[in-house]
């Protein structure tokens, strides 16, 4: 498991566009002593090889680009565990997991 050698924490990338959701996830991760949240966009987070996990906010709706994004992340960094945030839609969840997501979290989930 990749751990930040300076802090001893597991680095978690947050690719979240909604400011309120980003603030909430950053706060939750910061409160856990073993996690270090890292905010960024697609390019920045994929270039950071110290990340072990990435939380990808796919928002709402059936946008075909969402599955493509998960596939691109998986192809670029198969070692990076993707946690996907999105709608509660069984078909989308299955598609996301088939393309490389390791976990799926509904947008209405509580901390």
CSV table of C-alpha atoms in Angstrom, one decimal:
chain,number,residue,atom,x,y,z
A,1,UNK,CA,0.0,0.0,0.0
A,2,UNK,CA,1.4,3.4,-1.0
A,3,UNK,CA,1.8,5.6,2.1
A,4,UNK,CA,3.2,9.2,2.1
A,5,UNK,CA,6.7,8.7,3.5
A,6,UNK,CA,6.6,12.2,5.2
A,7,UNK,CA,3.2,11.9,7.0
A,8,UNK,CA,2.7,8.1,7.2
A,9,UNK,CA,-0.8,8.5,5.7
A,10,UNK,CA,-2.6,6.9,2.8
A,11,UNK,CA,-3.1,9.6,0.1
A,12,UNK,CA,-6.6,9.7,-1.4
A,13,UNK,CA,-7.3,11.7,-4.5
A,14,UNK,CA,-10.5,13.7,-4.6
A,15,UNK,CA,-11.8,14.4,-8.2
A,16,UNK,CA,-14.9,16.2,-7.1
A,17,UNK,CA,-16.4,19.2,-8.9
A,18,UNK,CA,-19.1,20.2,-6.5
A,19,UNK,CA,-17.6,22.6,-3.9
A,20,UNK,CA,-19.8,21.5,-1.1
A,21,UNK,CA,-19.3,17.8,-1.7
A,22,UNK,CA,-15.5,18.4,-2.0
A,23,UNK,CA,-15.5,20.2,1.3
A,24,UNK,CA,-17.4,17.4,3.0
A,25,UNK,CA,-15.2,14.7,1.6
A,26,UNK,CA,-12.0,16.6,2.5
A,27,UNK,CA,-13.3,17.1,6.0
A,28,UNK,CA,-14.2,13.4,6.4
A,29,UNK,CA,-10.8,12.2,5.1
A,30,UNK,CA,-9.0,14.8,7.2
A,31,UNK,CA,-10.7,13.5,10.4
A,32,UNK,CA,-9.4,10.0,9.8
A,33,UNK,CA,-5.8,9.8,11.1
A,34,UNK,CA,-4.6,7.4,8.4
A,35,UNK,CA,-5.9,9.4,5.4
A,36,UNK,CA,-4.5,12.4,3.6
A,37,UNK,CA,-7.0,13.9,1.0
A,38,UNK,CA,-5.5,15.4,-2.2
A,39,UNK,CA,-7.7,17.6,-4.3
A,40,UNK,CA,-7.2,17.8,-8.0
A,41,UNK,CA,-8.3,17.3,-11.6
A,42,UNK,CA,-8.0,14.3,-13.8
A,43,UNK,CA,-4.5,15.1,-15.1
A,44,UNK,CA,-3.0,16.2,-11.7
A,45,UNK,CA,-4.3,13.2,-9.8
A,46,UNK,CA,-3.3,10.6,-12.4
A,47,UNK,CA,0.2,12.0,-12.5
A,48,UNK,CA,0.5,11.6,-8.7
A,49,UNK,CA,1.9,8.1,-8.3
A,50,UNK,CA,1.7,8.3,-4.5
A,51,UNK,CA,-2.1,8.0,-4.6
A,52,UNK,CA,-3.6,4.7,-3.7
A,53,UNK,CA,-7.3,5.6,-4.0
A,54,UNK,CA,-9.2,8.2,-6.0
A,55,UNK,CA,-12.8,9.3,-5.4
A,56,UNK,CA,-14.4,10.2,-8.7
A,57,UNK,CA,-17.6,12.3,-8.6
A,58,UNK,CA,-19.7,11.4,-11.6
A,59,UNK,CA,-22.6,13.5,-10.6
A,60,UNK,CA,-26.1,12.7,-11.8
A,61,UNK,CA,-27.6,11.5,-15.0
A,62,UNK,CA,-26.8,8.8,-17.6
A,63,UNK,CA,-23.9,10.5,-19.4
A,64,UNK,CA,-22.0,8.0,-21.6
A,65,UNK,CA,-18.8,9.9,-20.9
A,66,UNK,CA,-18.9,8.8,-17.2
A,67,UNK,CA,-18.1,5.2,-18.1
A,68,UNK,CA,-15.4,6.4,-20.5
A,69,UNK,CA,-13.8,8.4,-17.7
A,70,UNK,CA,-13.7,5.4,-15.4
A,71,UNK,CA,-12.2,3.3,-18.2
A,72,UNK,CA,-9.6,5.9,-19.0
A,73,UNK,CA,-8.5,6.1,-15.3
A,74,UNK,CA,-8.3,2.3,-15.1
A,75,UNK,CA,-6.3,2.1,-18.3
A,76,UNK,CA,-3.9,4.8,-17.2
A,77,UNK,CA,-3.5,3.6,-13.6
A,78,UNK,CA,-4.8,0.0,-13.0
A,79,UNK,CA,-3.3,0.1,-9.5
A,80,UNK,CA,-5.4,3.1,-8.5
A,81,UNK,CA,-8.5,2.0,-6.6
A,82,UNK,CA,-11.5,4.1,-7.9
A,83,UNK,CA,-14.4,4.9,-5.6
A,84,UNK,CA,-17.2,6.3,-7.7
A,85,UNK,CA,-19.8,8.8,-6.4
A,86,UNK,CA,-23.0,8.8,-8.5
A,87,UNK,CA,-26.7,8.2,-8.8
A,88,UNK,CA,-28.4,5.2,-7.3
A,89,UNK,CA,-29.0,3.4,-10.6
A,90,UNK,CA,-28.2,-0.3,-10.7
A,91,UNK,CA,-27.3,-0.3,-14.4
A,92,UNK,CA,-24.9,2.6,-13.9
A,93,UNK,CA,-23.3,0.9,-10.9
A,94,UNK,CA,-22.7,-2.3,-12.8
A,95,UNK,CA,-21.3,-0.4,-15.8
A,96,UNK,CA,-19.0,1.6,-13.6
A,97,UNK,CA,-17.7,-1.5,-11.8
A,98,UNK,CA,-17.2,-3.4,-15.1
A,99,UNK,CA,-15.0,-0.5,-16.3
A,100,UNK,CA,-12.8,-0.5,-13.3
A,101,UNK,CA,-14.4,1.1,-10.3
A,102,UNK,CA,-13.7,-0.8,-7.0
A,103,UNK,CA,-16.5,0.8,-5.0
A,104,UNK,CA,-19.6,2.8,-5.6
A,105,UNK,CA,-21.1,5.3,-3.2
A,106,UNK,CA,-24.5,6.9,-3.7
A,107,UNK,CA,-24.6,10.7,-3.7
A,108,UNK,CA,-27.1,10.6,-0.8
A,109,UNK,CA,-24.8,8.6,1.5
A,110,UNK,CA,-24.1,10.0,4.9
A,111,UNK,CA,-20.6,10.2,6.4
